[in-house]
Amino acid sequence: MNPKYNPIFQPFNFPCGVQLKNRILMAPMTTWSSNDDGTISDAEIAYYRARSQGVSAVITAATYVMPEGKGFQGQIGAHTNSMITSLKRLATTIQEQGAKAILQIFHGGRLCPPEILPDGQPVSASAIRTKENDTIVPREMSEFEIILTIQSFRDAIRRAIEAGFDGVELHGANAFLVQQFLSPYTNFRTDKWGGNLKKRMTFPQALIDEATNTIARYAKRPFILGYRLSPEETETPGITMDDTLQLVNELSETKLDYLHISTGDFWCGSLRDKNDKKSRTLIVQERVGNRIPIIGIGSIRTADDAIRVLETGIPLIALGRSLIIAPDWIQKIQNGQEEQIRTTLTDPKALNIPDGLWQIIKDRKGWFPVE
């Protein structure tokens, strides 16, 4: 191996005590390939097995915590105790290849397709038509539904622990339900769950508190708790970088083990101000990186790309599209073959890409799931 890539292979310890063998994780990416009942499919098992052999940890595709929060056809479920066997199969597959298994859990909120919901009615922090041609407007969640949703996240975490996962990631990014509560664009409630930024933080903070208590109660060994966030929204009013810095200040005081900053390009500047070119992830790192580990992501393709990111002080990197295209990305670098890392998609069968994911890539002309 070229010695300049040694930083990629340094171990890392999370605050909870779990150690990663290197600095590269697999990013959570939807596969559209689970069975109709939410259980993991054989195709997904092959997909994860192929990509777990070099990375230090795998963050799974978003997994719904209740039927009302299912956001995709062919999505993994953690919504009932009957899912534990399926979840255990996934965790074991990842761990047998030498990686830690982190289950990303989520509720789609207003982005849930009506046709796959029990009553055909998406819910959200507030009832808002986000596009002029929206035919379905989400219903504002009642206090009871909010509490039930928090309890559903709690139960999904317990199931992840029972299934043998090494951790969970709360999906607070990409305009799904947790972000909908944070955003002034989708939350104009007047109760304790909405209002100013501090009140809009109530829902994610309640999730983190419930998660922390659940881990303390059920986990018999160190267990990772992460949180994913999108730093900005393009809408007005929407989440600004100033909002995010206030949020991460609060989150850094909790028992989270990391913050995962969701951006399409690690180096991209502001979505709201084209004159502001500074990486959003680096802004977060500068604010709270000395208090909580930060995971960077977005358009990191080569070993040199990864080194450039690590040199900024960001301790961990998640790879998405790079691992779809090159499941052996880490092994190639470790074996001194970084120039041979695959950069274009070839035969999906040879790469163990499930049919559901491959169909989406084809239909959208090379588009990949959000990293």
Coordinates of C-alpha atoms in Angstrom, one line a residue:
M1 CA 0.0 0.0 0.0
N2 CA 1.1 3.5 -0.7
P3 CA 2.1 5.0 2.7
K4 CA 0.4 8.3 1.9
Y5 CA -2.9 6.5 2.3
N6 CA -2.1 5.3 5.8
P7 CA -4.5 7.8 7.4
I8 CA -7.4 6.0 5.8
F9 CA -6.6 2.9 7.7
Q10 CA -6.2 4.4 11.2
P11 CA -8.6 3.0 13.7
F12 CA -11.2 5.3 15.3
N13 CA -13.0 5.1 18.6
F14 CA -16.5 6.5 19.1
P15 CA -17.4 8.1 22.4
C16 CA -19.5 5.0 23.3
G17 CA -16.4 2.8 23.1
V18 CA -17.0 1.1 19.7
Q19 CA -13.8 1.0 17.6
L20 CA -13.8 1.2 13.8
K21 CA -10.9 -0.5 12.0
N22 CA -10.5 2.4 9.4
R23 CA -12.0 5.8 8.5
I24 CA -14.4 4.7 5.7
L25 CA -18.0 3.8 6.2
M26 CA -20.7 2.8 3.7
A27 CA -23.3 5.5 3.3
P28 CA -27.0 4.8 3.7
M29 CA -28.6 4.3 0.3
T30 CA -32.1 3.2 -0.6
T31 CA -32.2 0.0 -2.7
W32 CA -36.0 -0.4 -3.4
S33 CA -35.4 -4.1 -3.1
S34 CA -36.7 -5.4 0.2
N35 CA -39.6 -7.8 0.3
D36 CA -43.1 -6.4 0.4
D37 CA -43.5 -7.1 4.1
G38 CA -40.3 -5.1 4.9
T39 CA -38.0 -8.1 5.4
I40 CA -34.6 -8.1 3.8
S41 CA -34.3 -9.8 0.4
D42 CA -31.7 -12.3 -0.8
A43 CA -30.6 -9.7 -3.4
E44 CA -30.0 -7.1 -0.7
I45 CA -28.0 -9.6 1.4
A46 CA -25.7 -10.2 -1.5
Y47 CA -25.4 -6.4 -2.1
Y48 CA -24.4 -5.7 1.5
R49 CA -22.1 -8.7 1.7
A50 CA -20.1 -7.5 -1.3
R51 CA -19.7 -4.0 0.2
S52 CA -19.0 -4.9 3.8
Q53 CA -15.6 -6.5 3.3
G54 CA -13.4 -3.4 3.4
V55 CA -15.2 -0.6 5.1
S56 CA -15.2 -0.2 8.9
A57 CA -19.0 0.1 9.2
V58 CA -22.1 -0.1 7.0
I59 CA -24.9 2.4 7.6
T60 CA -27.9 0.6 6.1
A61 CA -30.6 2.0 3.9
A62 CA -33.3 4.0 5.6
T63 CA -35.5 1.6 7.6
Y64 CA -39.1 2.6 8.5
V65 CA -40.2 2.5 12.1
M66 CA -44.0 2.4 11.5
P67 CA -46.2 1.7 8.5
E68 CA -47.3 5.3 8.4
G69 CA -43.7 6.3 7.8
K70 CA -42.8 4.0 5.0
G71 CA -41.2 6.2 2.4
F72 CA -40.3 3.9 -0.5
Q73 CA -41.5 0.8 -2.2
G74 CA -39.2 -2.1 -1.3
Q75 CA -38.0 -0.5 1.9
I76 CA -36.5 -2.3 4.9
G77 CA -38.8 -2.4 7.9
A78 CA -38.2 -2.4 11.7
H79 CA -41.9 -1.7 12.6
T80 CA -42.8 -4.9 14.3
N81 CA -41.1 -7.6 16.5
S82 CA -41.5 -10.0 13.6
M83 CA -38.8 -8.0 11.7
I84 CA -36.1 -8.9 14.2
T85 CA -35.2 -12.1 12.4
S86 CA -34.8 -10.2 9.1
L87 CA -32.8 -7.5 10.8
K88 CA -30.5 -10.0 12.5
R89 CA -29.8 -11.6 9.1
L90 CA -28.7 -8.2 7.8
A91 CA -26.6 -7.3 10.8
T92 CA -24.9 -10.7 10.8
T93 CA -24.1 -10.5 7.1
I94 CA -22.4 -7.2 7.5
Q95 CA -20.5 -8.2 10.7
E96 CA -19.3 -11.5 9.2
Q97 CA -17.4 -9.4 6.6
G98 CA -15.6 -7.5 9.4
A99 CA -17.7 -4.3 9.4
K100 CA -19.8 -2.8 12.2
A101 CA -23.5 -2.7 11.4
I102 CA -25.5 0.5 11.9
L103 CA -29.2 0.6 11.2
Q104 CA -30.5 3.9 9.9
I105 CA -34.1 4.4 11.1
F106 CA -36.6 6.9 9.6
H107 CA -40.1 8.2 9.0
G108 CA -40.8 9.8 5.6
G109 CA -43.5 12.2 6.8
R110 CA -44.9 14.3 4.0
L111 CA -42.7 12.5 1.4
C112 CA -44.3 9.1 1.9
P113 CA -46.1 8.0 -1.3
P114 CA -49.9 7.8 -0.5
E115 CA -50.2 4.6 -2.5
I116 CA -48.1 2.6 0.0
L117 CA -49.5 4.0 3.2
P118 CA -52.2 2.2 5.3
D119 CA -54.7 5.0 4.8
G120 CA -53.2 6.8 1.9
Q121 CA -52.6 10.0 3.9
P122 CA -49.1 11.3 4.6
V123 CA -48.5 13.2 7.8
S124 CA -46.1 15.9 8.8
A125 CA -45.4 18.5 11.4
S126 CA -47.9 20.8 9.6
A127 CA -50.4 20.5 6.8
I128 CA -48.6 22.4 4.0
R129 CA -48.8 22.2 0.2
T130 CA -45.2 22.3 -0.8
K131 CA -45.9 22.4 -4.5
E132 CA -48.6 24.2 -6.4
N133 CA -49.7 21.0 -8.1
D134 CA -49.7 18.8 -5.0
T135 CA -52.8 16.6 -5.0
I136 CA -52.1 15.2 -1.5
V137 CA -51.5 17.6 1.3
P138 CA -50.1 16.0 4.4
R139 CA -52.2 16.0 7.5
E140 CA -50.8 17.8 10.6
M141 CA -49.8 15.2 13.2
S142 CA -51.7 15.2 16.5
E143 CA -49.9 15.2 19.9
F144 CA -50.9 11.6 20.2
E145 CA -49.4 10.7 16.8
I146 CA -46.1 12.5 17.7
I147 CA -45.8 10.6 20.9
L148 CA -46.6 7.3 19.1
T149 CA -43.9 8.1 16.4
I150 CA -41.3 8.7 19.1
Q151 CA -42.3 5.4 20.7
S152 CA -42.0 3.7 17.3
F153 CA -38.4 5.0 17.0
R154 CA -37.8 3.7 20.5
D155 CA -39.1 0.2 19.6
A156 CA -37.1 0.1 16.4
I157 CA -33.9 0.8 18.4
R158 CA -34.8 -2.0 20.8
R159 CA -35.3 -4.3 17.8
A160 CA -32.0 -3.3 16.4
I161 CA -30.3 -4.1 19.7
E162 CA -32.0 -7.5 19.8
A163 CA -31.0 -8.2 16.2
G164 CA -27.3 -7.6 17.1
F165 CA -26.6 -4.3 15.4
D166 CA -23.7 -2.2 16.6
G167 CA -25.7 1.0 16.4
V168 CA -28.4 3.1 14.9
E169 CA -28.5 6.3 12.9
L170 CA -31.5 8.7 13.4
H171 CA -32.3 10.0 9.9
G172 CA -32.8 13.8 10.4
A173 CA -31.9 14.8 6.8
N174 CA -33.1 14.9 3.2
A175 CA -36.4 16.6 4.0
F176 CA -37.9 13.5 5.8
L177 CA -40.0 13.8 9.0
V178 CA -37.4 14.8 11.5
Q179 CA -36.2 17.6 9.2
Q180 CA -39.8 18.6 8.6
F181 CA -40.2 19.4 12.3
L182 CA -36.9 21.4 12.2
S183 CA -37.8 23.5 9.2
P184 CA -39.8 26.7 9.3
Y185 CA -40.9 25.7 5.8
T186 CA -42.8 22.6 6.9
N187 CA -43.5 23.4 10.6
F188 CA -45.6 26.3 11.5
R189 CA -47.2 24.7 14.6
T190 CA -48.1 26.9 17.6
D191 CA -47.8 24.2 20.3
K192 CA -44.6 23.0 22.0
W193 CA -43.5 21.1 18.8
G194 CA -43.2 24.3 16.7
G195 CA -42.6 28.0 16.7
N196 CA -39.1 29.4 17.1
L197 CA -36.0 27.3 16.3
K198 CA -35.7 26.1 19.9
K199 CA -39.2 24.7 19.8
R200 CA -38.7 23.2 16.4
M201 CA -35.8 21.2 17.9
T202 CA -38.2 19.6 20.4
F203 CA -39.0 16.6 18.2
P204 CA -35.4 15.6 17.3
Q205 CA -34.3 16.2 20.9
A206 CA -37.1 13.9 22.1
L207 CA -36.0 11.2 19.7
I208 CA -32.4 11.5 21.0
D209 CA -33.5 11.3 24.6
E210 CA -35.7 8.3 23.9
A211 CA -32.9 6.6 22.0
T212 CA -30.4 7.3 24.8
N213 CA -32.7 5.8 27.4
T214 CA -33.5 2.8 25.2
I215 CA -29.8 2.0 24.6
A216 CA -29.0 2.4 28.3
R217 CA -31.9 0.0 29.1
Y218 CA -31.4 -2.7 26.5
A219 CA -27.8 -2.7 25.2
K220 CA -25.4 -5.1 26.9
R221 CA -22.4 -3.8 25.1
P222 CA -21.3 -0.4 23.7
F223 CA -23.9 0.8 21.1
I224 CA -23.4 3.6 18.5
L225 CA -26.0 6.4 18.3
G226 CA -25.6 8.7 15.3
Y227 CA -27.7 11.5 13.7
R228 CA -27.8 12.6 10.1
L229 CA -28.7 16.1 9.1
S230 CA -28.9 18.3 6.0
P231 CA -27.3 21.7 6.7
E232 CA -29.4 23.9 4.5
E233 CA -32.7 24.1 2.6
T234 CA -33.3 26.1 -0.6
E235 CA -36.8 27.1 0.4
T236 CA -37.7 30.4 2.1
P237 CA -38.4 30.2 4.9
G238 CA -36.1 27.2 5.3
I239 CA -33.2 25.9 7.4
T240 CA -30.2 28.2 7.2
M241 CA -26.6 27.5 8.1
D242 CA -27.1 29.7 11.2
D243 CA -30.0 27.4 12.2
T244 CA -27.8 24.3 11.7
L245 CA -25.0 25.7 13.8
Q246 CA -27.5 26.3 16.7
L247 CA -28.8 22.8 16.2
V248 CA -25.3 21.1 16.2
N249 CA -24.4 23.1 19.3
E250 CA -27.4 21.5 21.1
L251 CA -26.7 18.0 19.6
S252 CA -23.0 18.1 20.6
E253 CA -24.2 18.2 24.3
T254 CA -26.1 15.0 24.0
K255 CA -24.9 11.4 24.0
L256 CA -24.7 11.1 20.3
D257 CA -21.6 9.4 18.9
Y258 CA -21.5 11.3 15.7
L259 CA -23.1 13.8 13.3
H260 CA -23.4 12.7 9.7
I261 CA -23.6 15.8 7.4
S262 CA -25.6 15.0 4.3
T263 CA -24.3 16.9 1.2
G264 CA -24.1 15.9 -2.4
D265 CA -20.5 17.2 -2.6
F266 CA -18.3 17.5 0.5
W267 CA -16.7 20.7 -0.8
C268 CA -20.0 22.4 -1.9
G269 CA -20.8 25.8 -0.6
S270 CA -24.2 27.3 0.4
L271 CA -27.4 26.3 -1.4
R272 CA -28.8 29.7 -0.4
D273 CA -26.0 32.0 -1.2
K274 CA -24.0 31.3 -4.3
N275 CA -21.3 33.6 -3.2
D276 CA -20.6 31.5 -0.1
K277 CA -18.3 28.8 -1.3
K278 CA -17.2 27.3 2.0
S279 CA -17.9 23.6 2.6
R280 CA -21.0 23.2 4.9
T281 CA -19.4 20.2 6.5
L282 CA -16.2 22.1 7.4
I283 CA -18.3 24.9 9.0
V284 CA -19.9 22.3 11.2
Q285 CA -16.5 20.7 12.0
E286 CA -15.1 24.1 13.0
R287 CA -18.1 24.7 15.3
V288 CA -18.4 21.3 17.1
G289 CA -15.8 18.9 15.8
N290 CA -13.9 19.1 19.0
R291 CA -17.0 17.9 20.9
I292 CA -18.5 15.3 18.6
P293 CA -17.1 13.3 15.6
I294 CA -18.3 14.4 12.2
I295 CA -18.9 12.2 9.2
G296 CA -18.3 13.8 5.8
I297 CA -19.8 12.6 2.6
G298 CA -20.3 13.6 -1.0
S299 CA -18.5 13.1 -4.3
I300 CA -15.5 11.4 -2.7
R301 CA -14.3 9.1 -5.5
T302 CA -10.6 8.4 -5.1
A303 CA -8.1 7.6 -2.4
D304 CA -6.6 11.1 -2.9
D305 CA -10.1 12.6 -2.5
A306 CA -10.4 10.8 0.9
I307 CA -7.0 11.9 2.0
R308 CA -7.8 15.5 1.1
V309 CA -10.9 15.3 3.3
L310 CA -9.1 13.7 6.2
E311 CA -6.5 16.4 6.1
T312 CA -9.2 19.0 7.0
G313 CA -9.6 17.3 10.4
I314 CA -12.8 15.5 9.5
P315 CA -12.3 12.1 11.2
L316 CA -14.7 9.8 9.2
I317 CA -15.9 9.5 5.6
A318 CA -19.0 7.8 4.2
L319 CA -18.9 6.5 0.6
G320 CA -22.1 5.9 -1.4
R321 CA -21.9 5.9 -5.1
S322 CA -18.3 4.9 -5.1
L323 CA -19.1 1.7 -3.3
I324 CA -22.0 0.9 -5.6
I325 CA -19.6 1.1 -8.6
A326 CA -16.6 -0.4 -6.8
P327 CA -17.5 -2.7 -3.8
D328 CA -13.8 -3.4 -3.4
W329 CA -12.8 0.3 -3.1
I330 CA -11.0 -0.2 0.2
Q331 CA -9.3 -3.4 -0.8
K332 CA -7.9 -1.9 -4.0
I333 CA -6.2 0.9 -1.9
Q334 CA -5.0 -1.5 0.7
N335 CA -3.4 -3.7 -2.0
G336 CA -1.7 -0.8 -3.8
Q337 CA -4.2 -0.9 -6.7
E338 CA -5.9 2.4 -6.3
E339 CA -5.5 3.2 -10.0
Q340 CA -7.6 0.1 -10.7
I341 CA -10.7 1.3 -8.7
R342 CA -13.7 1.0 -11.0
T343 CA -15.2 4.4 -11.9
T344 CA -18.1 3.3 -14.2
L345 CA -21.0 1.0 -13.8
T346 CA -20.7 -2.3 -15.7
D347 CA -22.7 -5.5 -15.3
P348 CA -25.1 -5.1 -12.3
K349 CA -25.1 -8.8 -11.6
A350 CA -21.4 -8.9 -11.3
L351 CA -21.6 -6.0 -8.8
N352 CA -24.5 -7.6 -6.9
I353 CA -26.7 -4.5 -7.5
P354 CA -30.3 -5.5 -6.7
D355 CA -32.8 -5.2 -9.5
G356 CA -34.8 -2.5 -7.8
L357 CA -31.8 -0.2 -7.4
W358 CA -30.5 -1.0 -10.9
Q359 CA -34.0 -0.1 -12.4
I360 CA -33.9 3.2 -10.6
I361 CA -30.4 4.0 -11.9
K362 CA -31.5 3.1 -15.5
D363 CA -34.8 5.0 -15.3
R364 CA -33.2 8.1 -14.1
K365 CA -30.3 7.9 -16.6
G366 CA -27.4 7.2 -14.2
W367 CA -28.9 8.9 -11.1
F368 CA -27.9 7.4 -7.9
P369 CA -29.6 7.2 -4.5
V370 CA -28.8 10.0 -2.1
E371 CA -25.5 9.2 -0.3

